[in-house]
Amino acid sequence: MRGRSLWNSRRLLLLTSILLIVGIIIVDYQLDKRVSHPVNGPDVLRDLNEALDAMDYLHDSKNGRAFIRPVFEEESEVREYYWRCSIEKPKRIILPSTNHSWTTNGDFHLFSAYVDTRANSLYPRNQAVQVLAMRFRMPNATVYCNLHSEERSTVVEATVREIWQRGWDPRGDFFVPLLISCPIPRWMEGEKVSVQISSGMCASRETAISVSVPPSPRKDKKVAVCVKGLDFQEDLSASLIEWIEWQFLFGADTITIYVYTVSPATERVLRWYEGQGRIELIWIDLPGDDSPHIPISQSVYMKRNRQQKRRHELIPYNDCLYRHLNSHDFVLIVDIDEIVVPLEHDDWIGLLNSAESSANGRVISSISMRNVFKFPRNETFTNSDILPFYSNRIRSERASKRGDYGKSFSSTRTVATVFNHFALHRLHKNVTHTLHLPERTAVKLHYKSSCPVESRAECPDLTRNMVVDESLDRFAGKIEERVREVRKRIGL
């Protein structure tokens, strides 16, 4: 009787488990039908499959077998549905603005779009509209672009690239940054266009975004500095003035800064520089109705969701790349606690000319500098209030390993997307990997309040073995003069 009872218990447990799983699937199906964006709805089987896929990828990565997405595209056929699709003109076209909100097309949240006339391996005979967008999870079906000019419209198949490599984090349950490339039919080239994104072949959308044409080229070599979305409640005005002046002293032609929220004192400094025409401010928020949009809630959300924050940062970086596509030869992506210092030249232009000469004819994607940490110490000068960066005279003796925390000048002539530390997707197969400069040539000073958690194994060495940093000494007089003048004009 006892054995029979145990058998019955097992059968009952199995039956209960089956019924529970079926019930979850039914409820999940009903919920999926009810939500406005099914991609965001719960899906137990999908979530399980994605989790297993991420685990498999991590296992393959550990054993050196993980697939790495290509960083350049093979030629793709231009598939146009001019005759097969009858789509309506957009009822509303969103124009570029420095107060930037997202435009939602179904599951896609569009940030900006630019005409790209550069030669490339993907559409070698066509110009393209490059759309920067985010979507919850990578799309797994064909994506289409609705292109509208004043007189006519057409639909083309898009090429979608995630601005991410799975080796950095293989999980897919995030808003992912996308570059959506829409080939422009030859008969539409040169026309003012707007674009919509759709998962359906001939699906009309009410809202489109205007496609920007980057400014015309200039003859002299220029560097544009790009800064991710600032999200700071504290007053950064003193350090920000010095940081901005370092960028201009070393050769920045312009600085584009994206802003979530900053303190009134910090905003005052930013607005002053903007009024002088020296920097460009782009005020941004997060995509999607489900994302927090109140400043405090937004800040808490990004601090608690570090991997999502890293993905969000890539949209402003790449928007900055495309804003300066024609007008600048390089974009430099840095944070406001980082200063790239040329050690063998007086400015970045000399540094870049020398680096390109040393490439021996290779086509460069980006030029990277080694990272050197500078942590808070007691060794400061009396002018520390107006020069907080220069006054920190102590650095870690050892530079970070090549590529770790490094920052790069990325070429606007050769790359399709950029990552925080280097160029990612390239326009052609023959474009080389990142060129890493030796520490004697240039360094990136990285001012941190404490040793980063990612370097926990090296932190004892980085924080204990310190040396005097003299890399900024020869520029000290000029930077102090500049900072004092700006503070006087702002009224600080």
Coordinates of C-alpha atoms in Angstrom, one line a residue:
M1 CA 0.0 0.0 0.0
R2 CA 2.9 2.3 0.9
G3 CA 4.6 1.9 -2.5
R4 CA 1.3 2.3 -4.3
S5 CA 0.6 5.5 -2.4
L6 CA 4.1 6.9 -3.3
W7 CA 3.5 6.1 -7.0
N8 CA 0.1 7.8 -6.9
S9 CA 1.8 10.9 -5.3
R10 CA 4.3 11.0 -8.1
R11 CA 1.6 10.7 -10.7
L12 CA -0.4 13.5 -9.0
L13 CA 2.7 15.7 -8.9
L14 CA 3.5 15.1 -12.5
L15 CA -0.1 15.8 -13.5
T16 CA -0.2 19.0 -11.4
S17 CA 3.1 20.2 -13.0
I18 CA 1.7 19.6 -16.5
L19 CA -1.5 21.5 -15.7
L20 CA 0.5 24.4 -14.2
I21 CA 2.7 24.7 -17.2
V22 CA -0.3 24.6 -19.6
G23 CA -2.0 27.2 -17.4
I24 CA 1.0 29.5 -17.5
I25 CA 1.2 29.2 -21.3
I26 CA -2.6 30.0 -21.7
V27 CA -2.4 33.0 -19.4
D28 CA 0.8 34.2 -21.2
Y29 CA -1.0 33.9 -24.6
Q30 CA -4.0 35.9 -23.4
L31 CA -1.7 38.6 -21.9
D32 CA 0.3 38.7 -25.1
K33 CA -2.9 39.4 -27.1
R34 CA -3.9 42.2 -24.8
V35 CA -0.8 44.3 -24.6
S36 CA -0.3 47.1 -27.2
H37 CA 3.4 46.0 -27.8
P38 CA 3.5 42.2 -27.7
V39 CA 7.3 42.3 -27.7
N40 CA 7.2 43.7 -24.2
G41 CA 4.7 41.2 -23.0
P42 CA 5.5 38.1 -20.8
D43 CA 6.4 35.0 -22.7
V44 CA 7.7 32.1 -20.5
L45 CA 9.0 29.9 -23.3
R46 CA 10.7 32.8 -25.1
D47 CA 12.3 33.9 -21.9
L48 CA 13.5 30.4 -21.1
N49 CA 14.9 30.0 -24.6
E50 CA 16.7 33.3 -24.4
A51 CA 18.2 32.5 -21.0
L52 CA 19.4 29.1 -22.3
D53 CA 20.8 30.8 -25.4
A54 CA 22.8 33.3 -23.2
M55 CA 24.1 30.4 -21.1
D56 CA 25.2 28.5 -24.2
Y57 CA 26.9 31.6 -25.5
L58 CA 28.8 32.1 -22.3
H59 CA 29.9 28.5 -22.3
D60 CA 31.1 28.7 -25.9
S61 CA 32.8 32.0 -25.2
K62 CA 34.7 30.4 -22.3
N63 CA 35.8 27.6 -24.7
G64 CA 36.7 30.0 -27.5
R65 CA 33.9 28.9 -29.8
A66 CA 31.5 31.8 -29.4
F67 CA 30.2 33.5 -32.6
I68 CA 31.4 37.1 -33.0
R69 CA 29.2 39.3 -35.2
P70 CA 30.9 40.7 -38.2
V71 CA 31.9 44.3 -38.0
F72 CA 31.5 45.0 -41.7
E73 CA 28.6 44.0 -44.0
E74 CA 28.8 42.1 -47.3
E75 CA 26.9 43.6 -50.2
S76 CA 23.2 43.4 -49.9
E77 CA 20.6 43.7 -52.7
V78 CA 18.4 46.8 -52.6
R79 CA 14.9 45.5 -52.3
E80 CA 12.3 48.1 -53.1
Y81 CA 8.6 47.8 -53.1
Y82 CA 7.7 50.9 -55.0
W83 CA 4.9 49.3 -57.2
R84 CA 3.7 46.7 -54.7
C85 CA 3.1 49.0 -51.7
S86 CA 0.6 51.8 -51.4
I87 CA 1.4 53.6 -48.2
E88 CA -0.1 56.8 -46.9
K89 CA 1.9 60.0 -46.3
P90 CA 2.8 60.6 -42.7
K91 CA 0.4 62.9 -40.8
R92 CA 3.2 64.2 -38.7
I93 CA 6.9 64.7 -39.4
I94 CA 9.2 65.2 -36.4
L95 CA 12.0 67.7 -37.1
P96 CA 15.4 67.6 -35.5
S97 CA 15.5 69.4 -32.1
T98 CA 17.9 70.0 -29.3
N99 CA 15.1 69.1 -26.9
H100 CA 15.0 65.5 -28.0
S101 CA 12.2 63.0 -27.5
W102 CA 11.8 59.7 -29.2
T103 CA 9.5 58.9 -32.0
T104 CA 7.7 55.6 -31.7
N105 CA 7.0 53.5 -34.8
G106 CA 5.4 50.3 -33.5
D107 CA 8.1 48.5 -31.4
F108 CA 10.8 50.8 -32.6
H109 CA 11.8 54.0 -30.8
L110 CA 13.5 56.3 -33.3
F111 CA 16.1 58.9 -32.1
S112 CA 17.5 60.4 -35.3
A113 CA 18.1 59.8 -39.0
Y114 CA 20.9 61.0 -41.3
V115 CA 21.7 60.8 -45.0
D116 CA 25.0 58.9 -45.5
T117 CA 26.6 59.4 -48.9
R118 CA 29.9 57.6 -48.1
A119 CA 31.0 54.6 -50.1
N120 CA 30.4 51.4 -48.3
S121 CA 30.4 47.6 -48.7
L122 CA 26.7 47.2 -47.8
Y123 CA 25.1 49.3 -50.6
P124 CA 28.0 50.1 -52.8
R125 CA 25.9 51.8 -55.5
N126 CA 23.4 53.6 -53.2
Q127 CA 23.3 56.3 -50.6
A128 CA 21.6 55.4 -47.3
V129 CA 19.4 56.8 -44.6
Q130 CA 21.0 55.8 -41.3
V131 CA 18.4 55.6 -38.5
L132 CA 19.4 55.4 -34.8
A133 CA 16.8 53.6 -32.8
M134 CA 16.1 51.4 -29.8
R135 CA 13.8 48.4 -29.4
F136 CA 13.1 46.0 -26.6
R137 CA 15.1 43.0 -27.8
M138 CA 16.7 42.6 -31.2
P139 CA 14.1 42.1 -34.0
N140 CA 14.0 38.6 -35.4
A141 CA 12.1 39.4 -38.7
T142 CA 12.6 41.6 -41.7
V143 CA 12.5 45.3 -41.0
Y144 CA 11.2 47.9 -43.6
C145 CA 11.8 51.6 -44.2
N146 CA 9.1 53.9 -45.5
L147 CA 10.8 56.7 -47.3
H148 CA 8.8 59.8 -48.2
S149 CA 9.7 62.8 -50.3
E150 CA 7.4 65.7 -51.1
E151 CA 6.1 64.1 -54.2
R152 CA 6.4 60.3 -53.7
S153 CA 7.0 57.4 -51.3
T154 CA 8.6 54.0 -51.4
V155 CA 9.3 51.0 -49.2
V156 CA 12.7 49.3 -48.9
E157 CA 14.1 46.5 -46.9
A158 CA 16.5 47.6 -44.1
T159 CA 19.7 46.2 -42.8
V160 CA 19.6 46.2 -39.0
R161 CA 22.8 46.1 -36.9
E162 CA 22.8 46.0 -33.1
I163 CA 25.4 48.4 -31.8
W164 CA 26.7 45.8 -29.4
Q165 CA 28.7 42.6 -29.3
R166 CA 27.3 39.6 -27.5
G167 CA 30.7 39.0 -25.8
W168 CA 30.1 42.1 -23.7
D169 CA 26.8 40.7 -22.4
P170 CA 24.9 38.0 -24.3
R171 CA 21.5 38.6 -22.7
G172 CA 18.8 40.1 -24.9
D173 CA 16.2 41.4 -22.4
F174 CA 17.1 45.0 -22.8
F175 CA 16.3 48.0 -25.0
V176 CA 19.0 47.5 -27.6
P177 CA 20.7 50.2 -29.6
L178 CA 20.2 49.8 -33.4
L179 CA 21.6 51.2 -36.6
I180 CA 18.9 50.7 -39.2
S181 CA 20.3 51.3 -42.7
C182 CA 17.7 52.1 -45.4
P183 CA 19.1 52.2 -49.0
I184 CA 17.9 55.2 -50.9
P185 CA 16.7 54.3 -54.5
R186 CA 18.7 56.1 -57.1
W187 CA 15.6 58.0 -58.3
M188 CA 15.1 59.4 -54.8
E189 CA 18.7 60.6 -54.2
G190 CA 19.1 64.3 -53.4
E191 CA 15.4 64.7 -52.3
K192 CA 14.4 65.9 -48.9
V193 CA 13.0 62.8 -47.2
S194 CA 11.5 61.5 -44.0
V195 CA 11.6 58.0 -42.8
Q196 CA 9.4 55.5 -40.9
I197 CA 10.3 52.0 -39.6
S198 CA 8.0 49.1 -39.7
S199 CA 8.0 45.3 -39.2
G200 CA 5.4 45.0 -42.0
M201 CA 6.1 45.2 -45.7
C202 CA 3.5 47.8 -46.6
A203 CA 2.4 49.2 -43.3
S204 CA 1.7 52.9 -43.1
R205 CA 2.6 54.9 -40.0
E206 CA 1.2 58.2 -38.8
T207 CA 4.5 59.7 -37.6
A208 CA 7.8 59.9 -39.4
I209 CA 11.1 61.6 -38.6
S210 CA 12.9 64.1 -40.8
V211 CA 16.2 62.9 -42.3
S212 CA 19.0 65.3 -41.5
V213 CA 21.8 66.0 -44.0
P214 CA 25.1 66.5 -42.1
P215 CA 27.0 69.8 -42.8
S216 CA 29.3 70.0 -45.8
P217 CA 33.0 69.0 -45.5
R218 CA 35.7 71.5 -44.5
K219 CA 39.3 71.4 -45.8
D220 CA 41.1 71.4 -42.5
K221 CA 41.2 68.4 -40.2
K222 CA 38.8 68.8 -37.3
V223 CA 38.0 66.9 -34.1
A224 CA 34.5 66.8 -32.5
V225 CA 34.3 65.8 -28.9
C226 CA 31.2 63.7 -27.9
V227 CA 29.9 63.4 -24.3
K228 CA 27.2 60.9 -23.3
G229 CA 24.0 61.9 -21.5
L230 CA 25.0 63.8 -18.3
D231 CA 22.9 62.8 -15.3
F232 CA 24.3 64.6 -12.2
Q233 CA 22.5 66.3 -9.3
E234 CA 25.7 67.7 -7.8
D235 CA 27.3 71.0 -8.8
L236 CA 30.0 70.3 -11.4
S237 CA 30.5 73.8 -12.6
A238 CA 34.2 74.3 -11.5
S239 CA 35.5 71.0 -12.9
L240 CA 33.3 71.3 -16.0
I241 CA 34.9 74.7 -17.0
E242 CA 38.4 73.3 -16.6
W243 CA 37.5 70.1 -18.5
I244 CA 35.9 72.1 -21.4
E245 CA 38.9 74.3 -21.7
W246 CA 41.3 71.3 -21.8
Q247 CA 39.4 70.0 -24.8
F248 CA 39.6 73.3 -26.7
L249 CA 43.3 73.8 -25.7
F250 CA 44.2 70.4 -27.1
G251 CA 42.3 71.0 -30.4
A252 CA 38.6 70.3 -30.1
D253 CA 36.7 72.2 -32.8
T254 CA 33.4 71.6 -31.1
I255 CA 31.9 69.7 -28.2
T256 CA 28.5 68.0 -28.3
I257 CA 27.1 67.2 -24.9
Y258 CA 23.9 65.2 -24.3
V259 CA 22.1 66.0 -21.1
Y260 CA 19.5 64.1 -19.0
T261 CA 19.5 66.4 -16.0
V262 CA 22.1 68.6 -14.2
S263 CA 22.2 71.0 -11.3
P264 CA 21.3 74.7 -11.9
A265 CA 24.9 75.8 -11.5
T266 CA 26.1 73.2 -14.0
E267 CA 23.4 74.1 -16.4
R268 CA 24.4 77.8 -16.1
V269 CA 27.9 76.9 -17.3
L270 CA 26.7 74.8 -20.1
R271 CA 24.2 77.4 -21.3
W272 CA 27.0 80.1 -21.3
Y273 CA 29.2 78.0 -23.5
E274 CA 26.3 77.2 -25.8
G275 CA 25.5 80.9 -26.0
Q276 CA 29.1 81.5 -27.2
G277 CA 28.6 78.9 -30.0
R278 CA 31.4 76.8 -28.6
I279 CA 29.4 73.7 -27.5
E280 CA 26.1 72.0 -28.7
L281 CA 23.7 70.8 -26.1
I282 CA 21.2 68.0 -26.8
W283 CA 18.6 67.4 -24.1
I284 CA 17.5 63.8 -24.1
D285 CA 15.3 61.3 -22.2
L286 CA 14.7 57.6 -22.2
P287 CA 12.8 55.7 -24.9
G288 CA 9.3 54.1 -24.4
D289 CA 6.3 54.9 -22.2
D290 CA 7.4 52.3 -19.6
S291 CA 10.8 54.1 -19.0
P292 CA 10.9 56.6 -16.1
H293 CA 10.9 60.2 -17.3
I294 CA 10.9 62.1 -14.0
P295 CA 14.6 63.2 -13.4
I296 CA 15.1 61.6 -10.0
S297 CA 13.4 58.4 -11.0
Q298 CA 15.4 58.3 -14.2
S299 CA 18.6 58.7 -12.3
V300 CA 17.8 55.9 -9.9
Y301 CA 16.8 53.7 -12.8
M302 CA 20.0 54.1 -14.6
K303 CA 22.2 53.7 -11.5
R304 CA 20.4 50.4 -10.8
N305 CA 20.4 49.1 -14.3
R306 CA 24.0 49.4 -15.3
Q307 CA 23.8 47.1 -18.4
Q308 CA 20.8 48.9 -19.7
K309 CA 22.6 52.3 -19.1
R310 CA 25.6 51.1 -21.1
R311 CA 23.3 50.4 -24.1
H312 CA 21.4 53.7 -23.8
E313 CA 24.8 55.5 -24.0
L314 CA 25.4 54.2 -27.4
I315 CA 22.6 56.2 -29.1
P316 CA 24.0 59.6 -28.2
Y317 CA 27.6 58.5 -29.1
N318 CA 26.4 57.4 -32.6
D319 CA 24.2 60.4 -33.1
C320 CA 27.2 62.5 -32.4
L321 CA 29.2 60.5 -35.0
Y322 CA 26.5 61.1 -37.7
R323 CA 26.1 64.8 -36.8
H324 CA 29.7 65.4 -37.6
L325 CA 29.9 62.9 -40.5
N326 CA 31.0 65.4 -43.1
S327 CA 32.3 68.3 -41.1
H328 CA 34.9 66.5 -39.0
D329 CA 37.5 63.9 -39.6
F330 CA 37.4 62.4 -36.1
V331 CA 35.0 62.2 -33.2
L332 CA 36.5 61.7 -29.7
I333 CA 34.2 60.0 -27.2
V334 CA 35.1 60.9 -23.7
D335 CA 33.5 61.4 -20.3
I336 CA 33.8 64.6 -18.3
D337 CA 36.3 62.9 -15.9
E338 CA 38.7 62.0 -18.7
I339 CA 41.4 64.1 -20.5
V340 CA 43.3 62.9 -23.5
V341 CA 46.8 64.4 -23.3
P342 CA 49.3 64.4 -26.2
L343 CA 52.8 63.8 -24.9
E344 CA 54.9 64.2 -28.0
H345 CA 52.9 66.9 -29.7
D346 CA 51.3 70.2 -28.7
D347 CA 47.8 69.2 -29.7
W348 CA 45.6 66.4 -31.1
I349 CA 46.0 67.4 -34.7
G350 CA 49.7 66.8 -34.6
L351 CA 49.1 63.5 -32.7
L352 CA 46.6 62.3 -35.3
N353 CA 48.8 63.3 -38.3
S354 CA 51.6 61.3 -36.8
A355 CA 49.4 58.3 -36.0
E356 CA 48.0 58.2 -39.5
S357 CA 51.6 58.4 -41.0
S358 CA 52.7 55.5 -38.8
A359 CA 49.8 53.3 -40.2
N360 CA 51.8 52.7 -43.4
G361 CA 48.8 53.1 -45.7
R362 CA 46.4 51.1 -43.6
V363 CA 42.8 52.5 -43.4
I364 CA 42.2 53.3 -39.8
S365 CA 38.9 52.9 -37.9
S366 CA 40.0 54.5 -34.6
I367 CA 43.1 55.6 -32.7
S368 CA 43.2 54.6 -29.0
M369 CA 45.1 56.0 -26.0
R370 CA 46.1 54.1 -22.9
N371 CA 44.2 54.7 -19.7
V372 CA 45.9 56.1 -16.6
F373 CA 43.9 56.4 -13.3
K374 CA 44.1 59.4 -11.0
F375 CA 42.5 58.9 -7.6
P376 CA 41.9 61.6 -5.0
R377 CA 45.0 62.5 -2.9
N378 CA 46.1 65.2 -0.5
E379 CA 48.8 66.5 -2.9
T380 CA 47.2 69.6 -4.4
F381 CA 48.1 73.1 -5.2
T382 CA 46.5 76.3 -3.9
N383 CA 44.6 76.8 -7.1
S384 CA 42.7 73.5 -6.7
D385 CA 39.3 75.3 -6.5
I386 CA 39.6 76.6 -10.1
L387 CA 41.8 73.8 -11.5
P388 CA 40.6 70.6 -9.7
F389 CA 41.9 68.4 -12.5
Y390 CA 45.4 69.9 -12.8
S391 CA 45.8 70.1 -9.1
N392 CA 45.6 66.3 -8.8
R393 CA 49.3 65.6 -9.4
I394 CA 49.4 61.9 -8.6
R395 CA 48.6 59.1 -10.9
S396 CA 48.8 55.3 -10.9
E397 CA 52.3 54.2 -11.8
R398 CA 51.0 51.5 -14.2
A399 CA 48.7 52.3 -17.1
S400 CA 45.8 50.0 -17.8
K401 CA 46.2 47.1 -20.2
R402 CA 45.9 48.0 -23.9
G403 CA 42.2 48.4 -24.6
D404 CA 41.1 48.4 -21.0
Y405 CA 39.3 51.8 -20.3
G406 CA 41.0 53.3 -23.4
K407 CA 39.3 56.0 -25.4
S408 CA 39.6 56.6 -29.1
F409 CA 39.5 59.1 -31.9
S410 CA 37.1 57.4 -34.4
S411 CA 37.3 58.2 -38.1
T412 CA 34.1 59.6 -39.7
R413 CA 35.4 58.4 -43.1
T414 CA 35.6 54.7 -42.3
V415 CA 33.1 53.6 -39.6
A416 CA 29.4 53.0 -39.4
T417 CA 29.1 52.8 -35.6
V418 CA 31.1 53.5 -32.5
F419 CA 31.3 51.9 -29.1
N420 CA 32.3 53.7 -25.9
H421 CA 36.0 52.8 -26.3
F422 CA 36.6 52.3 -30.1
A423 CA 34.9 52.1 -33.5
L424 CA 32.6 49.1 -33.9
H425 CA 31.1 48.6 -37.4
R426 CA 33.2 49.6 -40.4
L427 CA 32.3 50.7 -43.9
H428 CA 34.6 48.2 -45.7
K429 CA 36.4 45.0 -45.1
N430 CA 39.8 46.6 -45.5
V431 CA 39.4 49.0 -42.6
T432 CA 41.8 48.0 -39.9
H433 CA 41.2 47.3 -36.2
T434 CA 41.9 50.0 -33.7
L435 CA 45.4 51.5 -33.8
H436 CA 46.7 51.6 -30.2
L437 CA 49.2 54.3 -29.4
P438 CA 52.1 53.7 -27.1
E439 CA 52.0 55.3 -23.6
R440 CA 54.9 57.6 -24.5
T441 CA 52.8 59.2 -27.3
A442 CA 49.5 60.0 -25.5
V443 CA 47.5 59.0 -22.4
K444 CA 44.0 59.3 -21.2
L445 CA 44.0 60.6 -17.7
H446 CA 41.0 59.1 -15.9
Y447 CA 39.9 60.9 -12.7
K448 CA 38.0 58.4 -10.4
S449 CA 36.8 58.8 -6.9
S450 CA 37.7 55.1 -6.2
C451 CA 39.0 52.1 -8.1
P452 CA 36.4 50.7 -10.5
V453 CA 34.8 47.5 -9.5
E454 CA 35.8 45.9 -12.9
S455 CA 39.5 46.3 -11.8
R456 CA 39.0 44.8 -8.4
A457 CA 41.9 42.3 -8.9
E458 CA 44.3 45.2 -9.8
C459 CA 43.0 47.8 -7.4
P460 CA 45.7 47.2 -4.7
D461 CA 48.4 47.8 -7.2
L462 CA 46.6 50.8 -8.9
T463 CA 45.9 52.6 -5.6
R464 CA 49.2 51.8 -3.8
N465 CA 51.9 52.4 -6.5
M466 CA 51.6 56.1 -7.4
V467 CA 53.9 58.5 -9.1
V468 CA 53.9 62.3 -9.8
D469 CA 52.1 63.2 -13.0
E470 CA 53.8 65.9 -15.0
S471 CA 51.9 65.4 -18.3
L472 CA 49.9 68.6 -18.0
D473 CA 52.6 70.9 -16.6
R474 CA 53.7 72.5 -19.9
F475 CA 50.1 73.6 -20.5
A476 CA 49.3 74.8 -16.9
G477 CA 49.8 78.5 -17.5
K478 CA 47.5 78.6 -20.6
I479 CA 44.8 76.6 -18.9
E480 CA 44.8 78.7 -15.8
E481 CA 44.5 81.9 -17.9
R482 CA 41.6 80.4 -19.9
V483 CA 39.7 79.2 -16.8
R484 CA 40.1 82.5 -14.9
E485 CA 38.8 84.4 -17.9
V486 CA 35.7 82.2 -18.4
R487 CA 34.9 82.3 -14.7
K488 CA 35.1 86.1 -14.8
R489 CA 32.8 86.3 -17.8
I490 CA 30.2 83.9 -16.3
G491 CA 30.4 85.7 -13.0
L492 CA 31.8 83.0 -10.8

